């Protein structure tokens, strides 16, 4: 099974609208150039083929019409013509090869610099307020509304706990925005509709008179999640208005809204005028009565069961503009790398826009790159706007995110021991480490071959194909200090990983192969094998920790950030409440979900030194390890996560979310609010 090739998806998603040999060959030429743009020599080969295809197309036309003449060809290209073209083109190309030292700048150097500037800009706007009055004014400027009732108590709670983030709650407000287009009575009815049937797998927490309790029919396996939710609000529950809330007990998100419906909701939810002074600075009385619906017979069935089915085109991309690449294109060839899909959020082989990398709208190949889109294990979506609180969601979904009880309840915790100390970065073992399960999705008909976790394990252990890697090269094969290197993408055999010194990964599945049927279980076992479980605290002995989503978000990322190791975060499909608070290339190292930049990224931090070329002409390539840069990212992430992703920050975020939700579900929501 060619898993290395599986991670490179099709370049052109739709058949050409033109049906002549000439235009088809032109399209083939463009595709060949883009796919072979990794090195100068490959470019020459690709362009030569393009010239040949061009001539073949031209001569293959049986008749070429013009106003003055009609010329008929026999459909075959003269070999002499091809030879002349090849000789002339290659001679010209070699004369065009660079003969002087190029820039010594590695793309990651500029990404690190840009990340620092991005972080500084985010921090400056996230906490501009120093007083309650300033915070209220900033709220109204950002969100065009008054803050909800009780905002002053929230402000005190946040400042007493030294919250760095006071003003930027854009994630929270974006998650709630569409509900302004729905009347409070309808929001409450939809909440009860989602909670009315245990089959929906939406669990209830009911708040009455300053007390929270878990509703009926909660699965014992998920009770801890709701206990964590209640624990998170314990310190301020007496200030939260009466309400019923529905929590998604599955990992997968639930609410996918078609583009046309989304446009109407966005238009109906936008503020139409500047906020006026609120009439009341309190929630309505007797709110509990508004949540009671005694006759569930009037309820619809809000969710459908779409488990074990591909869903990118049925749900994952339906919120995208119909003119987007994802809506226009279906990639049937899943072998080549889709450069059109990755380039909008990339610089060379490296992910440069973390936020954009989550969007499905320019990435139709995501349909084949993650278990959630290929075959989710527990997926019950709705295409209507139901209020469902989820721990994470994919871009294009409209669940309401909240801080995960998994992290709040220390299900995966950073807690070094005497046996597993978290030593300084330079003293750690130079290993890229990952352990996990096959939990991303369920496989019955070979879906596992496209799942990100399986592709990673294969890439690290059983790669039988070539891979791209950015390496320095020197003029005339010299590494003399007088010359500056030119960084060039090479396509190398996996057998050269050891020669480059990059065979330092320890990446494996643990215990057994899960979430599979029939022949897919033994097939994966033969392909990957398994290793025994290890203590979670053993992670800290390794320099490089790679993190991937599973069926939902990864609960390990926050502990990884808290350590002195350098986290590599694969840009999966899920985003959490903290998205935006930490910055890629400043606090962690991002990796595209296609994994094509993994070895180049590792080479940057670990360094390489090897002889490249054939037996007759070998040249030394050397890239010194960027240890200082790696340690700085690890330490910056460690320091920053201790300021903006603490348990206190989870409480502060959830507190504000509950106040906003209380206002949204209040019949007098247009008249209530806080004013300084």
XYZ file of C-alpha atoms in Angstrom:
676
model
C 0.000 0.000 0.000
C 1.479 3.293 -1.120
C 0.624 5.484 1.842
C 3.271 8.042 0.973
C 1.541 8.605 -2.321
C -1.875 8.592 -0.679
C -1.047 11.843 1.068
C -0.609 13.689 -2.222
C -3.935 14.503 -3.750
C -5.137 15.530 -7.165
C -4.197 18.829 -8.714
C -7.147 19.413 -11.002
C -10.538 18.621 -9.581
C -12.805 18.950 -12.653
C -12.523 17.733 -16.268
C -11.659 20.412 -18.792
C -14.554 22.079 -20.543
C -12.549 22.058 -23.757
C -12.394 18.857 -25.731
C -9.714 19.470 -28.349
C -6.373 17.695 -28.174
C -4.615 21.035 -28.243
C -6.326 22.462 -25.155
C -6.175 19.194 -23.239
C -2.442 18.997 -23.855
C -2.024 22.590 -22.684
C -3.810 21.704 -19.446
C -1.562 18.675 -19.045
C 1.497 20.864 -19.522
C 0.446 23.323 -16.834
C -0.256 20.507 -14.423
C 3.080 18.857 -15.152
C 4.941 22.111 -14.545
C 3.236 22.696 -11.206
C 3.738 19.152 -10.023
C 7.410 19.147 -11.036
C 8.232 22.637 -9.754
C 10.270 21.262 -6.909
C 13.683 21.604 -8.579
C 15.347 23.165 -11.599
C 16.093 19.877 -13.323
C 12.566 18.645 -12.821
C 11.298 21.883 -14.288
C 13.360 21.312 -17.394
C 12.021 17.813 -17.792
C 8.446 18.961 -17.306
C 8.734 21.864 -19.704
C 10.381 19.672 -22.342
C 7.474 17.275 -22.104
C 5.135 20.223 -22.445
C 6.767 21.243 -25.733
C 6.447 17.710 -27.017
C 2.806 17.529 -25.974
C 2.190 20.864 -27.596
C 3.626 19.684 -30.888
C 1.809 16.361 -30.604
C -1.477 18.165 -30.066
C -0.823 20.552 -32.909
C 0.082 17.855 -35.390
C -2.644 15.492 -34.224
C -5.415 17.785 -35.474
C -6.740 16.299 -38.662
C -7.607 19.705 -40.098
C -6.731 23.239 -39.093
C -9.062 25.843 -40.571
C -8.237 29.488 -41.223
C -9.931 32.152 -43.359
C -7.378 31.752 -46.124
C -6.184 28.186 -46.128
C -6.876 24.652 -44.980
C -3.878 22.530 -44.011
C -4.065 18.775 -43.416
C -1.521 16.858 -41.309
C -1.019 13.151 -41.016
C -1.335 13.230 -37.181
C 2.277 12.303 -36.401
C 4.999 14.558 -35.050
C 8.227 14.435 -37.063
C 10.979 13.021 -34.853
C 13.402 15.596 -36.204
C 11.175 18.403 -34.978
C 11.024 16.909 -31.508
C 14.788 16.461 -31.449
C 15.430 20.022 -32.491
C 13.050 21.353 -29.844
C 14.611 19.228 -27.110
C 18.193 20.147 -27.991
C 17.476 23.866 -28.307
C 15.336 24.003 -25.185
C 17.751 22.083 -22.967
C 20.734 24.075 -24.241
C 18.926 27.322 -23.496
C 17.824 26.076 -20.091
C 21.307 25.101 -18.982
C 22.568 28.523 -19.977
C 19.852 29.903 -17.683
C 20.930 27.927 -14.609
C 22.007 30.199 -11.733
C 25.766 30.460 -11.568
C 26.029 32.647 -8.474
C 25.276 32.159 -4.794
C 21.598 32.622 -3.951
C 19.866 33.868 -0.860
C 20.770 32.071 2.344
C 17.346 32.723 3.840
C 15.342 29.646 4.718
C 11.539 30.160 4.438
C 11.077 29.242 8.099
C 13.309 32.179 9.067
C 10.747 34.621 7.678
C 7.855 32.626 9.159
C 9.387 32.935 12.625
C 9.793 36.672 12.219
C 6.247 37.112 10.922
C 4.855 35.022 13.787
C 6.451 37.269 16.391
C 4.928 40.334 14.767
C 1.544 38.602 14.494
C 1.596 37.640 18.162
C 2.541 41.163 19.264
C -0.286 42.635 17.198
C -2.797 40.139 18.600
C -1.749 40.799 22.180
C -1.997 44.551 21.727
C -5.622 44.353 20.595
C -6.632 41.553 22.985
C -6.136 43.646 26.123
C -6.452 47.316 25.377
C -8.752 48.002 28.336
C -7.476 48.826 31.810
C -10.794 49.777 33.440
C -14.355 48.487 33.366
C -15.493 51.585 31.507
C -12.842 51.104 28.826
C -13.782 47.437 28.550
C -17.448 48.299 27.988
C -16.570 50.854 25.321
C -14.241 48.395 23.591
C -16.946 45.739 23.683
C -19.407 48.091 21.980
C -16.823 49.102 19.392
C -15.985 45.488 18.508
C -19.364 43.831 18.657
C -21.809 46.712 18.024
C -23.893 45.720 21.065
C -24.003 46.402 24.779
C -22.350 43.830 27.040
C -24.776 41.403 28.701
C -26.113 41.922 32.225
C -23.609 40.916 34.877
C -20.668 42.051 32.765
C -19.211 44.038 35.661
C -19.053 40.919 37.835
C -17.406 39.026 34.980
C -14.832 41.809 34.584
C -13.946 41.632 38.273
C -13.666 37.851 38.066
C -11.306 38.092 35.091
C -9.085 40.855 36.450
C -8.839 39.282 39.909
C -7.402 36.198 38.191
C -4.910 38.271 36.192
C -6.447 37.467 32.828
C -4.325 38.803 30.012
C -7.226 38.497 27.573
C -9.927 41.018 28.410
C -11.205 42.314 25.087
C -10.716 39.642 22.417
C -13.472 37.059 22.630
C -14.049 36.937 18.900
C -14.253 33.126 18.819
C -17.048 33.193 21.367
C -18.964 35.964 19.651
C -18.573 34.367 16.219
C -19.989 31.096 17.555
C -23.069 32.887 18.891
C -23.609 35.450 16.136
C -26.115 33.518 14.015
C -28.481 33.016 16.951
C -29.286 36.737 16.848
C -31.317 35.876 13.746
C -33.466 33.438 15.766
C -36.069 34.571 18.305
C -35.402 33.634 21.935
C -38.541 31.503 22.125
C -37.398 29.522 19.088
C -33.883 29.069 20.486
C -35.362 27.624 23.677
C -37.707 25.376 21.713
C -34.830 24.040 19.621
C -32.801 23.418 22.764
C -35.603 21.329 24.224
C -36.057 19.559 20.890
C -32.394 18.510 20.855
C -32.591 17.389 24.488
C -35.889 15.531 24.196
C -34.540 12.270 22.761
C -31.471 10.410 24.134
C -30.838 9.147 20.588
C -29.702 12.672 19.681
C -26.693 12.256 22.007
C -27.041 15.775 23.370
C -26.813 15.822 27.177
C -28.565 18.356 29.393
C -27.325 20.658 32.103
C -30.084 22.616 33.795
C -29.381 25.809 35.780
C -32.017 26.933 38.244
C -31.661 29.545 41.017
C -27.869 29.426 41.034
C -27.541 25.644 40.960
C -26.567 23.339 38.100
C -27.647 19.747 37.684
C -27.229 17.093 35.030
C -30.323 16.024 33.125
C -31.565 12.458 32.683
C -30.429 9.801 30.207
C -26.719 10.650 30.296
C -24.479 7.768 29.297
C -22.284 6.663 32.223
C -19.234 6.788 29.940
C -19.785 10.525 29.426
C -20.799 11.547 32.920
C -17.307 12.851 33.679
C -17.685 15.397 30.855
C -20.762 17.003 32.400
C -19.216 16.862 35.861
C -16.338 18.853 34.401
C -18.699 21.416 32.908
C -20.364 21.975 36.284
C -16.995 22.156 38.048
C -15.917 24.864 35.611
C -18.825 27.112 36.622
C -18.809 26.435 40.370
C -17.194 29.744 41.348
C -19.796 31.894 39.591
C -22.877 29.704 39.145
C -24.909 31.943 41.464
C -24.553 34.764 38.895
C -25.813 32.762 35.905
C -29.489 33.086 34.865
C -31.793 30.065 34.601
C -31.298 28.110 31.397
C -31.089 24.646 29.850
C -28.022 23.768 27.794
C -27.365 20.875 25.419
C -23.842 19.425 25.299
C -22.646 17.259 22.446
C -21.347 14.017 23.970
C -19.724 12.910 20.702
C -16.296 14.023 19.509
C -17.553 15.065 16.083
C -19.285 18.454 15.544
C -22.987 18.587 14.713
C -24.264 21.747 12.987
C -23.543 22.239 9.260
C -25.551 24.962 7.523
C -25.887 25.238 3.719
C -24.499 28.377 2.119
C -27.817 29.917 1.062
C -29.346 29.433 4.512
C -26.184 30.790 6.067
C -26.448 33.999 4.058
C -29.920 34.652 5.407
C -28.848 33.984 8.993
C -25.822 36.237 8.682
C -27.915 39.047 7.288
C -30.568 38.640 9.981
C -28.047 38.512 12.827
C -25.996 41.604 11.999
C -26.559 44.657 14.224
C -28.497 47.274 12.307
C -27.723 50.334 14.451
C -25.322 51.460 17.188
C -26.179 50.128 20.652
C -28.480 52.293 22.761
C -28.343 52.623 26.508
C -29.955 49.404 27.813
C -33.255 49.744 29.639
C -32.447 47.039 32.209
C -29.167 45.825 33.678
C -30.542 42.421 34.641
C -31.991 39.297 33.113
C -35.770 38.805 32.956
C -37.603 37.339 35.937
C -39.085 33.845 35.914
C -36.858 32.631 33.078
C -37.321 29.005 34.142
C -40.872 28.914 32.796
C -39.633 29.774 29.313
C -37.620 26.542 29.114
C -40.501 24.195 29.904
C -42.071 22.367 26.966
C -44.421 19.708 28.257
C -45.513 18.185 24.934
C -42.564 16.808 22.918
C -44.900 15.373 20.273
C -44.565 18.629 18.355
C -40.788 18.228 18.077
C -39.078 17.326 14.839
C -36.178 14.913 14.518
C -33.326 17.423 14.326
C -30.430 15.060 13.596
C -29.684 12.250 11.166
C -27.194 9.417 11.578
C -24.355 9.878 9.117
C -21.794 7.690 10.861
C -19.381 5.577 8.778
C -20.082 7.629 5.646
C -18.026 10.118 3.643
C -19.457 13.550 4.354
C -17.204 16.282 2.991
C -19.564 17.136 0.142
C -22.787 16.411 2.022
C -21.865 18.442 5.129
C -18.227 19.529 5.387
C -18.183 22.040 2.546
C -21.844 23.063 2.211
C -21.281 26.389 3.966
C -18.704 27.402 1.328
C -19.542 29.728 -1.522
C -20.760 27.704 -4.528
C -17.933 29.268 -6.561
C -15.266 27.970 -4.166
C -12.795 25.299 -5.237
C -14.294 22.792 -2.782
C -17.808 23.245 -4.151
C -16.743 23.159 -7.797
C -14.238 20.326 -7.655
C -14.295 16.656 -6.797
C -10.829 15.147 -6.733
C -11.026 11.651 -8.123
C -7.272 11.122 -8.338
C -6.103 11.004 -4.732
C -2.457 10.196 -5.446
C -0.767 13.496 -6.452
C -0.329 16.363 -4.031
C -3.014 18.999 -4.541
C -0.823 22.093 -4.687
C -3.853 24.244 -5.509
C -5.325 23.112 -2.182
C -2.305 23.814 0.010
C -0.807 26.900 -1.645
C -3.313 29.494 -0.281
C -2.130 28.810 3.274
C 1.489 27.849 2.556
C 4.914 29.284 1.898
C 6.870 26.716 -0.095
C 6.460 23.417 1.781
C 5.534 25.108 5.049
C 2.192 26.067 6.546
C 2.107 29.841 6.911
C -1.549 30.655 7.684
C -2.898 28.534 10.522
C -6.396 30.027 10.432
C -6.852 29.596 6.691
C -5.519 26.032 6.805
C -8.703 24.983 8.613
C -11.033 26.195 5.876
C -12.459 23.453 3.652
C -13.459 25.902 0.941
C -10.160 25.857 -0.973
C -9.274 22.271 -0.038
C -11.455 19.646 -1.741
C -8.736 17.078 -1.028
C -9.676 17.211 2.672
C -12.414 14.789 1.706
C -9.695 12.116 1.557
C -7.280 13.313 4.243
C -9.023 12.838 7.602
C -11.169 10.193 9.246
C -13.871 12.716 10.117
C -14.585 13.327 6.432
C -13.899 9.745 5.332
C -15.859 7.678 7.867
C -16.656 9.210 11.278
C -17.473 6.774 14.070
C -20.298 8.801 15.664
C -21.674 11.544 13.467
C -25.214 12.859 13.882
C -25.397 16.219 12.119
C -28.141 18.736 11.443
C -28.413 21.313 8.689
C -30.501 23.637 10.860
C -29.199 26.008 13.530
C -29.670 24.049 16.763
C -27.911 25.221 19.935
C -25.327 22.509 20.612
C -22.272 23.104 22.790
C -19.212 21.165 21.588
C -15.596 20.916 22.713
C -14.345 21.585 19.176
C -15.658 21.956 15.666
C -14.466 21.907 12.085
C -14.484 25.085 10.022
C -17.863 25.394 8.336
C -19.698 24.038 11.393
C -21.724 26.171 13.787
C -21.555 24.400 17.113
C -20.865 26.612 20.136
C -17.384 25.890 21.478
C -16.578 25.804 25.176
C -13.382 24.882 27.092
C -12.989 21.126 27.164
C -13.536 19.278 30.456
C -10.836 16.881 29.228
C -8.221 19.530 29.964
C -10.041 21.105 32.884
C -10.352 17.739 34.637
C -6.721 16.785 33.910
C -7.481 13.763 31.750
C -4.135 14.428 30.080
C -1.904 16.445 32.379
C 1.621 17.816 32.352
C 3.074 16.439 35.570
C 6.744 15.385 35.308
C 8.018 12.805 37.778
C 11.405 11.699 39.092
C 11.378 8.938 36.502
C 10.302 11.265 33.699
C 11.784 14.681 34.272
C 11.252 17.573 31.906
C 14.857 18.490 31.258
C 16.049 21.576 29.362
C 15.575 21.371 25.611
C 19.264 20.753 24.834
C 19.379 17.781 27.181
C 16.433 15.963 25.637
C 16.676 13.044 23.246
C 16.578 14.196 19.622
C 13.488 12.217 18.688
C 10.216 13.063 16.960
C 7.760 11.186 19.186
C 4.121 10.153 18.927
C 1.963 7.421 20.413
C -1.756 7.015 19.811
C -4.630 4.914 18.558
C -6.519 4.418 15.317
C -9.388 6.519 16.659
C -9.721 9.049 13.860
C -12.531 7.245 12.047
C -13.954 3.833 11.326
C -12.582 1.861 8.388
C -14.272 -0.967 6.524
C -13.429 -0.457 2.870
C -9.886 0.857 3.097
C -10.742 4.343 4.395
C -7.794 4.066 6.806
C -5.382 4.634 3.916
C -6.322 8.325 3.843
C -6.560 9.005 7.578
C -3.981 11.434 8.947
C -2.784 9.245 11.807
C -2.279 6.220 9.590
C -0.496 8.309 6.974
C 1.843 9.680 9.638
C 2.726 6.260 11.030
C 3.334 4.956 7.524
C 5.411 7.965 6.544
C 7.646 7.494 9.577
C 8.039 3.728 9.421
C 7.057 2.188 6.106
C 7.457 4.934 3.536
C 8.176 3.281 0.211
C 7.913 6.358 -1.974
C 9.761 9.584 -2.538
C 9.307 12.691 -0.430
C 10.062 16.400 -0.937
C 12.651 18.074 1.253
C 14.147 21.560 1.211
C 17.936 21.434 1.427
C 20.760 23.923 0.899
C 22.991 23.603 -2.137
C 26.216 25.442 -2.891
C 27.712 26.568 -6.203
C 30.054 24.027 -7.746
C 29.236 21.584 -4.959
C 31.247 23.611 -2.469
C 30.226 24.419 1.102
C 32.922 27.062 1.293
C 32.026 29.934 3.582
C 32.517 32.352 0.671
C 29.337 31.024 -0.906
C 25.820 31.434 0.304
C 23.547 28.413 -0.121
C 20.499 28.291 -2.315
C 17.625 26.376 -0.748
C 16.135 23.929 -3.216
C 13.377 21.351 -2.941
C 14.648 17.869 -3.739
C 12.562 14.777 -4.372
C 14.353 11.980 -2.535
C 13.867 8.325 -1.832
C 12.829 7.416 1.690
C 15.999 5.361 1.944
C 17.942 8.626 2.215
C 16.332 9.624 5.513
C 19.041 7.784 7.429
C 21.769 9.306 5.276
C 20.373 12.756 6.037
C 20.278 11.971 9.750
C 16.502 12.341 9.906
C 15.645 8.775 10.913
C 14.986 9.989 14.436
C 11.256 9.386 14.706
C 9.523 7.077 17.146
C 5.938 7.062 15.896
C 3.607 4.126 16.488
C 0.129 2.893 17.317
C -0.372 1.374 20.757
C -2.103 -1.746 22.065
C -4.349 -2.771 19.186
C -6.029 -1.598 15.995
C -9.447 -0.110 16.805
C -12.436 1.208 14.873
C -12.265 -1.165 11.939
C -14.356 -3.926 10.379
C -13.641 -7.065 8.435
C -10.319 -7.208 6.591
C -9.329 -3.641 7.494
C -8.307 -4.712 11.013
C -5.689 -7.328 10.052
C -4.596 -5.208 7.082
C -3.666 -2.328 9.389
C -2.017 -4.636 11.878
C 0.180 -6.058 9.127
C 0.984 -2.599 7.835
C 1.748 -0.848 11.119
C 2.084 -3.305 13.959
C 1.536 -1.978 17.482
C 3.653 -1.242 20.548
C 2.827 -1.291 24.236
C 1.458 1.678 26.121
C 3.846 4.153 27.714
C 3.489 6.530 30.624
C 2.143 9.869 29.381
C 4.873 11.640 31.360
C 7.504 9.863 29.267
C 6.831 12.374 26.480
C 9.011 14.970 28.162
C 12.266 13.113 27.467
C 11.972 13.879 23.727
C 12.785 17.127 21.931
C 10.021 16.977 19.342
C 6.427 15.994 20.106
C 3.985 15.667 17.243
C 0.268 16.103 17.879
C -2.703 15.105 15.703
C -6.459 15.270 16.067
C -8.399 12.066 16.489
C -12.161 11.753 16.097
C -12.238 15.248 17.585
C -9.676 17.650 19.021
C -6.486 16.392 20.635
C -6.491 16.680 24.418
C -2.686 16.450 24.533
C -1.806 19.748 22.938
C -2.036 21.907 26.072
C 0.258 19.575 28.099
C 2.671 19.538 25.157
C 2.751 23.343 25.182
C 3.365 23.338 28.930
C 6.484 21.206 28.534
C 10.010 22.182 27.498
C 9.677 20.063 24.353
C 8.903 21.521 20.928
C 5.338 20.688 19.795
C 4.683 19.922 16.130
C 0.952 20.399 15.566
C -0.629 18.846 12.469
C -3.311 21.196 11.173
C -6.255 18.845 11.338
C -9.844 19.880 10.834
C -10.846 20.810 14.404
C -10.513 24.115 16.233
C -11.063 24.794 19.940
C -11.980 27.714 22.178
C -8.363 28.898 22.423
C -7.823 29.225 18.667
C -6.009 32.511 18.038
C -4.549 32.774 21.523
C -1.441 30.838 20.555
C 0.442 31.598 17.349
C 1.903 29.101 14.904
C 5.703 29.417 14.541
C 5.773 31.491 17.741
C 4.432 28.957 20.257
C 4.351 25.740 18.234
C 5.407 24.354 14.862
C 2.520 23.847 12.389
C 2.490 20.958 9.907
C 0.141 20.747 6.940
C -2.305 17.842 7.110
C -0.805 16.484 3.876
C 2.466 15.976 5.809
C 4.542 16.898 2.749
C 6.551 19.457 4.743
C 7.264 17.267 7.769
C 10.810 16.186 6.895
C 11.811 19.672 5.719
C 10.571 21.112 9.004
C 12.409 18.500 11.040
C 15.546 19.104 8.951
C 15.409 22.815 9.821
C 15.453 22.220 13.577
C 17.507 19.005 13.702
C 19.953 19.807 10.913
C 21.314 17.600 8.129
C 24.720 16.635 6.806
C 25.075 14.221 3.905
C 26.626 13.616 0.490
C 24.086 14.108 -2.258
C 24.204 13.008 -5.883
C 25.205 9.929 -7.846
C 28.315 7.876 -7.246
C 30.288 9.865 -9.777
C 29.389 13.368 -8.618
C 28.581 13.697 -4.936
C 28.310 17.018 -3.178
C 28.100 17.699 0.517
C 24.903 19.302 1.758
C 24.868 20.614 5.285
C 22.307 22.536 7.300
C 23.220 23.312 10.858
C 20.564 22.524 13.458
C 18.476 25.499 14.546
C 18.582 24.508 18.182
C 18.214 28.041 19.484
C 15.130 28.647 17.378
C 13.559 25.370 18.491
C 14.239 26.052 22.143
C 12.887 29.590 21.849
C 9.581 28.364 20.382
C 9.325 25.707 23.102
C 9.995 28.224 25.870
C 7.751 30.924 24.391
C 4.910 28.422 24.115
C 5.505 27.143 27.633
C 5.469 30.654 29.090
C 2.487 31.844 27.057
C 0.208 28.862 27.695
C 0.768 29.510 31.393
C -0.779 32.938 30.899
C -3.723 32.436 28.529
C -4.755 28.750 28.705
C -4.838 28.128 32.459
C -7.833 26.607 34.192
C -8.669 30.145 35.298
C -8.775 31.209 31.647
C -11.161 28.343 30.868
C -13.439 29.528 33.691
C -13.295 33.140 32.495
C -14.145 32.147 28.923
C -17.020 29.903 30.010
C -18.372 32.524 32.421
C -18.583 35.083 29.645
C -20.120 32.504 27.292
C -22.883 31.757 29.813
C -23.694 35.458 30.233
C -23.879 35.927 26.475
C -26.064 32.831 26.107
C -28.303 34.031 28.912
C -28.871 37.317 27.089
C -29.461 35.616 23.712
C -32.185 33.378 25.163
C -33.902 36.181 27.079
C -37.194 37.463 25.657
C -36.105 41.015 26.511
C -32.650 40.654 24.952
C -32.938 43.854 22.917
C -33.629 45.892 26.057
C -31.206 44.391 28.576
C -27.485 44.834 28.945
C -24.767 46.407 31.019
C -23.838 50.053 30.747
C -20.993 51.704 32.593
